Short mmCIF file of C-alpha atoms in Angstrom, two decimals:
data_model
loop_
_atom_site.label_atom_id
_atom_site.label_comp_id
_atom_site.label_asym_id
_atom_site.label_seq_id
_atom_site.Cartn_x
_atom_site.Cartn_y
_atom_site.Cartn_z
CA MET A 1 133.79 50.31 95.79
CA ALA A 2 132.62 49.42 99.41
CA ILE A 3 129.21 48.21 100.17
CA PRO A 4 127.22 51.22 100.48
CA VAL A 5 125.80 51.52 104.32
CA ILE A 6 121.80 52.05 104.48
CA PRO A 7 121.57 55.29 106.19
CA SER A 8 118.80 55.50 108.82
CA GLN A 9 117.41 58.78 107.90
CA LEU A 10 117.07 61.35 105.08
CA THR A 11 117.67 65.08 104.91
CA LEU A 12 115.08 66.70 103.08
CA GLU A 13 115.53 70.19 101.88
CA ILE A 14 112.54 71.99 100.06
CA VAL A 15 113.71 75.25 98.32
CA THR A 16 111.71 77.74 96.59
CA PRO A 17 113.14 80.83 94.86
CA ASP A 18 112.06 82.87 97.68
CA HIS A 19 113.23 80.83 100.61
CA ALA A 20 114.49 77.48 101.92
CA LEU A 21 111.06 75.95 103.21
CA THR A 22 112.14 72.86 104.98
CA HIS A 23 115.34 71.55 106.13
CA ALA A 24 114.83 68.42 108.30
CA ASP A 25 115.57 64.76 109.08
CA VAL A 26 112.66 62.84 107.88
CA ASP A 27 112.08 59.03 107.34
CA GLU A 28 110.20 58.80 104.42
CA VAL A 29 109.26 61.17 101.56
CA GLU A 30 106.84 61.12 98.78
CA ILE A 31 107.27 63.08 95.57
CA PRO A 32 104.92 63.67 92.50
CA ALA A 33 107.57 62.74 90.23
CA GLU A 34 107.59 63.01 86.52
CA GLY A 35 106.40 59.50 85.88
CA GLY A 36 103.97 59.10 88.76
CA TYR A 37 104.21 59.44 92.78
CA ILE A 38 107.38 57.66 94.21
CA GLY A 39 108.09 57.07 97.61
CA VAL A 40 111.61 57.45 98.88
CA LEU A 41 113.17 55.79 101.82
CA PRO A 42 116.81 56.09 103.12
CA GLY A 43 119.31 54.33 100.89
CA HIS A 44 117.19 55.27 97.70
CA THR A 45 119.35 55.18 94.75
CA PRO A 46 120.22 58.47 93.16
CA LEU A 47 117.63 59.81 91.05
CA LEU A 48 117.04 63.02 89.15
CA THR A 49 113.39 63.70 88.17
CA SER A 50 111.24 66.62 87.49
CA LEU A 51 107.97 67.31 89.30
CA GLN A 52 104.48 67.26 88.30
CA ILE A 53 102.15 69.41 89.84
CA GLY A 54 100.82 67.41 93.01
CA GLU A 55 101.04 66.52 96.71
CA MET A 56 103.94 65.65 98.51
CA TRP A 57 104.35 64.33 102.27
CA TYR A 58 107.12 63.55 104.45
CA ARG A 59 106.98 61.21 107.48
CA LYS A 60 109.34 62.19 110.65
CA GLY A 61 108.34 59.45 113.05
CA GLY A 62 104.42 58.65 113.02
CA GLU A 63 103.66 62.04 111.47
CA ARG A 64 103.08 63.07 107.90
CA PHE A 65 103.84 66.53 106.74
CA TYR A 66 101.89 67.25 103.59
CA LEU A 67 102.76 70.12 100.85
CA ALA A 68 101.70 71.26 97.57
CA VAL A 69 104.31 71.60 95.15
CA ALA A 70 104.43 72.42 91.37
CA TYR A 71 107.06 73.07 88.63
CA GLY A 72 110.27 71.73 89.59
CA PHE A 73 113.01 68.94 90.35
CA ALA A 74 113.77 66.66 92.90
CA GLU A 75 117.37 65.48 93.26
CA ILE A 76 117.41 62.12 95.47
CA GLN A 77 120.56 60.62 96.91
CA PRO A 78 120.66 57.77 99.61
CA ASP A 79 120.87 59.96 102.41
CA HIS A 80 119.63 63.35 100.90
CA VAL A 81 116.35 64.58 99.12
CA VAL A 82 116.45 67.94 97.51
CA VAL A 83 113.09 69.38 96.17
CA LEU A 84 113.38 72.13 94.16
CA ALA A 85 110.22 73.76 93.38
CA GLN A 86 108.98 76.75 91.91
CA VAL A 87 105.66 76.49 94.06
CA ALA A 88 105.82 75.09 97.56
CA GLU A 89 103.23 75.49 100.28
CA ARG A 90 102.80 73.55 103.57
CA ALA A 91 99.40 72.35 104.04
CA GLU A 92 98.75 74.87 106.74
CA ASP A 93 99.90 77.67 105.04
CA ILE A 94 97.44 77.30 102.11
CA ASP A 95 95.02 80.07 101.76
CA VAL A 96 91.94 78.17 101.32
CA ALA A 97 89.68 80.76 100.00
CA ARG A 98 92.27 81.95 97.55
CA ALA A 99 92.54 78.22 96.54
CA GLU A 100 88.83 78.26 96.09
CA ALA A 101 88.23 81.29 94.20
CA ALA A 102 91.15 80.13 91.60
CA ARG A 103 89.63 76.77 90.95
CA ARG A 104 85.86 78.37 90.35
CA ARG A 105 87.81 80.90 87.98
CA ALA A 106 89.75 78.02 86.12
CA GLU A 107 86.41 75.95 86.02
CA SER A 108 84.30 78.93 84.58
CA ARG A 109 87.23 79.46 82.12
CA LEU A 110 87.32 76.06 80.90
CA SER A 111 83.74 75.68 80.47
CA LYS A 112 83.01 78.49 78.19
CA PRO A 113 86.38 79.99 76.92
CA PRO A 114 86.83 83.30 75.80
CA ALA A 115 87.78 84.20 72.57
CA ASP A 116 91.72 84.60 73.18
CA HIS A 117 92.00 81.73 75.41
CA ASP A 118 94.59 79.81 76.64
CA THR A 119 93.19 76.39 77.59
CA ALA A 120 96.21 74.78 78.80
CA ARG A 121 97.04 77.38 81.16
CA ALA A 122 93.53 77.37 82.70
CA ARG A 123 94.01 73.53 82.85
CA LEU A 124 97.31 74.29 85.25
CA ALA A 125 95.48 76.75 87.04
CA LEU A 126 92.92 74.15 87.73
CA MET A 127 95.26 71.21 88.79
CA LYS A 128 97.21 73.70 91.01
CA SER A 129 94.09 74.97 92.84
CA LEU A 130 92.74 71.44 93.30
CA ILE A 131 96.02 70.15 94.72
CA ARG A 132 96.01 73.07 97.11
CA LEU A 133 92.60 72.19 98.33
CA GLN A 134 93.37 68.43 98.43
CA VAL A 135 96.19 68.93 100.57
CA SER A 136 94.98 71.62 102.95
CA ALA A 137 92.12 69.09 103.33
CA LYS A 138 94.52 66.56 104.69
CA ALA A 139 96.30 69.02 107.10
CA ARG A 140 92.90 69.65 108.56
CA THR A 141 91.91 65.95 109.08
CA ARG A 142 95.29 65.18 110.56
CA VAL A 143 94.98 67.74 113.34
CA MET B 1 120.02 141.38 105.63
CA PRO B 2 117.16 139.41 105.62
CA SER B 3 114.44 139.89 107.95
CA LEU B 4 113.94 137.90 111.56
CA ILE B 5 110.63 136.85 110.00
CA ASP B 6 111.97 135.34 106.61
CA ILE B 7 114.56 133.43 108.71
CA ARG B 8 111.97 132.05 110.75
CA ARG B 9 110.20 130.91 107.98
CA ARG B 10 112.87 129.25 106.26
CA ILE B 11 113.90 127.51 109.63
CA ARG B 12 110.39 125.98 109.78
CA ALA B 13 110.56 125.07 106.05
CA VAL B 14 113.91 123.15 106.49
CA LYS B 15 112.57 121.34 109.63
CA SER B 16 109.30 119.99 108.11
CA THR B 17 111.85 118.92 104.95
CA GLN B 18 114.11 117.25 107.58
CA GLN B 19 111.22 115.27 108.90
CA ILE B 20 110.05 113.81 105.62
CA THR B 21 113.70 112.77 104.99
CA LYS B 22 113.96 111.41 108.15
CA ALA B 23 110.83 109.70 107.70
CA MET B 24 111.89 108.25 104.41
CA LYS B 25 115.15 107.13 105.82
CA MET B 26 112.91 104.96 108.43
CA VAL B 27 110.86 103.53 105.66
CA ALA B 28 113.86 102.54 103.57
CA ALA B 29 115.65 101.03 106.35
CA SER B 30 112.88 98.57 107.27
CA LYS B 31 111.97 97.92 103.62
CA LEU B 32 115.92 97.53 103.17
CA ARG B 33 115.87 94.76 105.93
CA ARG B 34 113.08 93.08 104.34
CA SER B 35 114.47 93.22 100.80
CA GLN B 36 117.98 91.83 102.44
CA GLU B 37 115.80 88.88 103.95
CA ARG B 38 114.73 88.02 100.32
CA VAL B 39 118.21 88.28 98.57
CA VAL B 40 119.60 85.77 101.17
CA GLY B 41 116.42 83.60 101.13
CA ALA B 42 117.00 83.16 97.24
CA ARG B 43 120.45 81.92 97.55
CA PRO B 44 120.01 78.27 98.38
CA PHE B 45 117.49 77.94 95.53
CA ALA B 46 120.06 79.15 93.00
CA ASN B 47 123.25 77.43 94.46
CA GLN B 48 120.98 74.16 94.49
CA MET B 49 120.25 74.67 90.76
CA LEU B 50 123.72 75.52 89.78
CA ARG B 51 124.91 72.48 91.53
CA VAL B 52 122.37 70.35 89.86
CA LEU B 53 123.19 71.74 86.43
CA ASN B 54 126.99 71.28 86.84
CA SER B 55 126.60 67.64 87.77
CA LEU B 56 124.34 67.19 84.84
CA ALA B 57 126.86 69.18 82.55
CA THR B 58 129.17 66.15 82.20
CA ARG B 59 126.41 63.88 80.98
CA VAL B 60 124.96 65.63 78.07
CA GLU B 61 125.73 67.35 74.99
CA GLN B 62 125.69 71.19 75.87
CA LYS B 63 126.23 72.16 71.85
CA THR B 64 122.89 71.27 70.99
CA HIS B 65 120.91 73.48 73.20
CA PRO B 66 119.83 76.70 71.71
CA LEU B 67 120.42 78.76 74.81
CA LEU B 68 123.85 77.73 74.85
CA ASP B 69 124.65 78.62 71.36
CA PRO B 70 127.48 80.83 71.17
CA ARG B 71 126.66 83.07 68.12
CA GLU B 72 128.41 86.10 69.19
CA THR B 73 131.66 85.02 68.29
CA LYS B 74 130.59 83.85 65.04
CA ARG B 75 129.10 87.24 63.61
CA ALA B 76 131.24 90.13 64.19
CA GLY B 77 129.04 93.37 64.73
CA GLY B 78 125.92 91.39 65.85
CA LYS B 79 123.22 92.68 67.62
CA VAL B 80 123.19 92.46 71.30
CA MET B 81 120.35 93.05 74.07
CA LEU B 82 120.96 95.00 77.15
CA ILE B 83 118.40 94.63 79.95
CA VAL B 84 118.85 97.77 82.19
CA VAL B 85 117.49 97.33 86.06
CA THR B 86 116.97 100.46 87.63
CA GLY B 87 114.67 101.41 90.51
CA ASP B 88 110.99 102.66 89.84
CA ARG B 89 111.30 105.83 92.11
CA GLY B 90 114.15 108.48 92.83
CA LEU B 91 115.38 109.89 95.89
CA CYS B 92 118.13 107.33 96.22
CA GLY B 93 121.29 109.26 95.21
CA SER B 94 123.40 107.89 92.35
CA PHE B 95 121.58 104.53 92.19
CA ASN B 96 119.70 104.87 88.92
CA SER B 97 122.20 107.31 87.35
CA ASN B 98 125.13 104.63 87.83
CA VAL B 99 123.35 101.95 85.78
CA ILE B 100 122.06 104.42 83.12
CA LYS B 101 125.79 105.52 82.73
CA GLN B 102 127.22 102.14 82.64
CA ALA B 103 124.33 101.24 80.04
CA GLY B 104 125.02 104.20 77.95
CA GLY B 105 128.68 103.40 78.03
CA PHE B 106 127.84 99.85 76.95
CA VAL B 107 125.41 101.15 74.05
CA VAL B 108 128.19 103.46 72.62
CA GLY B 109 131.28 101.60 73.52
CA ASP B 110 131.36 99.85 70.47
CA PRO B 111 130.15 101.50 67.11
CA ASP B 112 130.04 98.06 65.15
CA ARG B 113 127.75 96.47 67.49
CA GLU B 114 124.00 97.20 67.60
CA VAL B 115 122.44 97.29 70.87
CA ALA B 116 118.83 97.06 71.79
CA LEU B 117 117.51 97.50 75.44
CA GLY B 118 115.48 95.62 77.80
CA LEU B 119 114.23 98.08 80.55
CA VAL B 120 113.03 97.07 83.93
CA GLY B 121 112.25 99.92 86.37
CA ARG B 122 110.68 103.20 85.72
CA LYS B 123 113.90 105.46 85.92
CA GLY B 124 115.66 103.66 83.20
CA ARG B 125 112.53 103.40 81.12
CA ASP B 126 112.06 107.15 81.36
CA PHE B 127 115.59 107.91 80.50
CA PHE B 128 115.94 105.42 77.46
CA ALA B 129 112.76 105.76 76.08
CA ARG B 130 112.54 109.33 75.59
CA ARG B 131 116.01 109.23 73.83
CA GLY B 132 114.87 107.21 71.02
CA PHE B 133 116.74 103.97 71.74
CA GLU B 134 115.29 100.67 70.48
CA VAL B 135 113.52 99.08 73.26
CA LEU B 136 112.48 95.43 72.98
CA TYR B 137 110.97 95.05 76.23
CA GLN B 138 109.98 97.30 79.02
CA GLN B 139 108.31 96.85 82.56
CA VAL B 140 107.62 99.25 85.09
CA ASN B 141 106.22 99.15 88.64
CA LEU B 142 107.62 95.81 89.53
CA PHE B 143 109.51 96.44 92.53
CA GLY B 144 106.42 97.21 94.69
CA LYS B 145 105.56 93.54 94.98
CA LEU B 146 108.35 91.48 93.53
CA ARG B 147 107.38 87.94 92.67
CA TYR B 148 109.28 85.33 91.00
CA GLU B 149 106.62 85.30 88.05
CA ASP B 150 108.07 88.73 87.33
CA ALA B 151 111.60 87.36 86.81
CA GLN B 152 109.86 84.93 84.60
CA ASP B 153 108.20 87.21 82.29
CA VAL B 154 111.46 88.90 81.92
CA ALA B 155 113.49 85.66 81.10
CA GLN B 156 110.61 84.81 78.89
CA SER B 157 111.08 87.69 76.69
CA ALA B 158 114.88 87.42 76.90
CA ILE B 159 115.12 83.94 75.67
CA GLU B 160 112.21 84.87 72.99
CA SER B 161 114.35 87.27 71.41
CA PHE B 162 117.60 85.28 71.87
CA VAL B 163 116.13 81.95 70.32
CA GLY B 164 113.91 84.12 67.52
CA GLY B 165 117.30 85.28 66.32
CA GLN B 166 116.58 88.91 66.88
CA VAL B 167 119.65 89.13 69.25
CA ASP B 168 123.06 87.50 69.51
CA ALA B 169 123.68 87.92 73.02
CA ILE B 170 122.02 89.11 75.88
CA TYR B 171 123.74 91.24 78.76
CA LEU B 172 122.29 92.38 82.03
CA VAL B 173 123.14 95.46 84.23
CA TYR B 174 122.13 96.13 87.52
CA ASN B 175 123.07 97.26 91.16
CA GLU B 176 124.49 94.50 93.02
CA PHE B 177 123.93 94.85 96.93
CA LYS B 178 127.29 94.59 98.48
CA SER B 179 126.42 96.09 101.89
CA VAL B 180 124.38 98.74 103.27
CA MET B 181 126.77 101.07 102.26
CA GLN B 182 128.08 100.06 98.93
CA GLN B 183 126.44 99.12 95.93
CA ARG B 184 128.28 97.78 92.92
CA VAL B 185 126.81 98.21 89.12
CA VAL B 186 127.47 94.77 87.61
CA LEU B 187 127.45 93.77 84.01
CA GLU B 188 126.98 90.35 83.04
CA ARG B 189 126.20 88.22 80.10
CA LEU B 190 122.95 86.14 80.65
CA LEU B 191 122.77 84.46 77.03
CA PRO B 192 124.02 82.52 75.49
CA ILE B 193 124.83 80.88 78.99
CA ALA B 194 128.55 80.30 79.55
CA LYS B 195 129.54 76.40 79.31
CA LEU B 196 129.13 74.99 82.30
CA VAL B 197 131.95 72.88 83.47
CA ALA B 198 131.62 70.14 86.25
CA GLU B 199 133.24 71.07 89.21
CA ALA B 200 136.75 69.35 90.00
CA ASP B 201 138.44 68.74 93.31
CA GLU B 202 136.50 68.06 96.36
CA ASN B 203 133.02 67.65 94.56
CA GLU B 204 134.19 65.13 92.66
CA VAL B 205 132.87 62.48 94.66
CA GLU B 206 129.69 63.92 94.18
CA ALA B 207 129.92 64.27 90.34
CA GLU B 208 130.69 60.23 90.40
CA ILE B 209 127.34 59.36 91.44
CA ASP B 210 125.57 57.61 88.54
CA TYR B 211 121.96 59.24 88.44
CA LEU B 212 118.92 57.71 87.50
CA TYR B 213 116.99 60.28 85.15
CA GLU B 214 113.59 60.72 84.82
CA PRO B 215 113.00 61.67 81.97
CA GLY B 216 116.14 61.76 80.40
CA PRO B 217 119.36 63.71 81.39
CA GLN B 218 119.03 65.76 78.21
CA GLN B 219 115.19 66.74 78.86
CA ILE B 220 116.09 67.57 82.25
CA PHE B 221 118.96 69.87 81.17
CA ASP B 222 116.75 71.31 78.68
CA THR B 223 113.95 72.29 80.85
CA LEU B 224 116.82 73.48 83.73
CA LEU B 225 118.27 76.01 81.34
CA PRO B 226 115.38 78.22 81.03
CA ARG B 227 114.82 78.08 84.64
CA HIS B 228 118.48 79.06 85.15
CA VAL B 229 117.99 82.21 83.28
CA GLU B 230 114.81 82.86 85.54
CA VAL B 231 116.64 82.36 88.39
CA GLN B 232 119.40 84.63 87.51
CA ILE B 233 117.12 87.69 86.28
CA TYR B 234 115.25 87.12 89.77
CA ARG B 235 118.54 87.48 91.83
CA ALA B 236 119.66 90.41 89.85
CA LEU B 237 115.52 91.88 90.52
CA LEU B 238 116.20 91.21 94.00
CA GLU B 239 119.84 92.53 94.45
CA SER B 240 118.71 95.63 92.64
CA ASN B 241 115.76 95.96 94.94
CA ALA B 242 117.63 95.67 98.08
CA ALA B 243 120.52 98.00 96.87
CA PHE B 244 117.79 100.56 95.80
CA PHE B 245 116.82 100.78 99.61
CA ALA B 246 120.40 100.99 100.70
CA ALA B 247 120.89 103.61 98.43
CA GLN B 248 117.76 105.55 99.50
CA MET B 249 118.45 105.21 103.01
CA ALA B 250 122.05 106.44 102.87
CA ALA B 251 120.68 109.33 100.63
CA MET B 252 117.89 110.27 103.10
CA ASP B 253 120.44 109.87 106.00
CA ALA B 254 122.59 112.53 104.11
CA ALA B 255 119.62 114.75 103.29
CA THR B 256 118.73 115.10 107.04
CA LYS B 257 122.17 115.70 108.18
CA ASN B 258 122.36 118.53 105.96
CA ALA B 259 119.15 119.73 106.94
CA ALA B 260 120.20 119.55 110.49
CA GLU B 261 123.65 121.63 109.65
CA MET B 262 121.35 123.98 107.46
CA ILE B 263 119.16 124.50 110.48
CA ASP B 264 122.07 125.29 112.78
CA THR B 265 123.59 127.91 110.27
CA LEU B 266 120.12 129.59 109.82
CA THR B 267 119.47 129.63 113.76
CA LEU B 268 122.87 131.26 114.34
CA ASN B 269 121.92 133.86 111.79
CA MET B 270 118.49 134.38 112.93
CA ASN B 271 120.29 135.16 116.46
CA LYS B 272 122.60 137.41 114.88
CA VAL B 273 119.83 139.38 113.03
CA ARG B 274 117.62 139.58 116.26
CA GLN B 275 120.85 140.69 118.31
CA ALA B 276 121.51 143.42 115.79
CA ALA B 277 117.65 144.38 116.09
CA ILE B 278 118.18 144.50 120.18
CA THR B 279 121.30 146.76 119.76
CA ARG B 280 119.67 148.93 117.20
CA GLU B 281 116.76 149.69 119.44
CA ILE B 282 118.73 150.32 122.42
CA ILE B 283 121.06 152.70 120.46
CA GLU B 284 117.82 154.31 119.68
CA VAL B 285 116.25 154.56 123.03
CA VAL B 286 119.74 155.57 124.55
CA SER B 287 120.15 158.60 121.74
CA GLY B 288 116.52 159.59 122.30
CA ALA B 289 117.11 160.07 126.01
CA GLN B 290 120.11 162.18 125.42
CA GLU B 291 118.41 164.53 123.39
CA GLN B 292 115.51 165.30 125.91
#
């Protein structure tokens, strides 16, 4: 086997069931992998991981782009990153009011649960809304 | 012979119908464009998913997963589930009846096999529920605002019925969007999932890559399989939705043309009647003058 050449950039693809969100050449990616956040630079060893609910970002030159992702997988190759997520939203696309409402709803459900209640689901909803808020806040500070 | 006034009224009625069908055609056309985009938009995800699944297929023990268990071959005359995807509304030509016909053929096709139905879409629901078929799942008013979660919902119930042992196989029948002028009814097996084979030839290089897995390959494979079912259903729903608008557009276009044709014949008729009335009047005047 030849000595692998380390590529200078990563091709990042972020795909949701509805559409291909991003297809870009980037310098660095960080994703919320199963075992915690991992940073990916060009030349990363091939890795297939499931995703947690969390925030991811990618860096293009000096600029960072943030996204909220949930439920999915990432396939990493030395020159290629494919993120398959059921939910992926760019920071600037996040509806802050909706995320805020979702957070409040989830919190109230967790604090005084109704009878037929699904705690796990409410907790997931809360996590998703918190991540969305966190990501959108980052987008605002950057601009 | 109908009177002039009757024919005029008739023309007016046909004209207003034509306006409605024309408007519906326009609406269907614009919705078609959007739903077509969604079909195209859903493709990358499905393709990538399949690619990852295929590359995993070589590394895991496939027999162990319940969604891959080929029970149908073991038990002859078992029970199967058929998910029928129709539209929520009519006025779309043979769109719904084609699917229903195919589904009906499937149900009576093999007398040894019992078929339970899963119905998505109002038209199919109305048809089959009224005729007393066994219905395991039904869902209407999905297509107004189709989301991935809806497909998840359908997939969930399908998977539950399959894993729970109520049915031995699940099939899916829907209209595939081939082109704006063409829809095709497709019947495919959803569960058990056909055995995945790692692609050979040109992709061989890729298959050789030894991934790290987090968590293990088996867990990833196991979580990916239900996703795969969801994606397939989602795709079927999107296809059906696009096909619906295409069918509706074609039907409304035909209706508009028919209306135009009808207006032409009626107008011709009206002119004939008018002409006859004028001629008669002239004859009356002339004969009246002669008498004097």
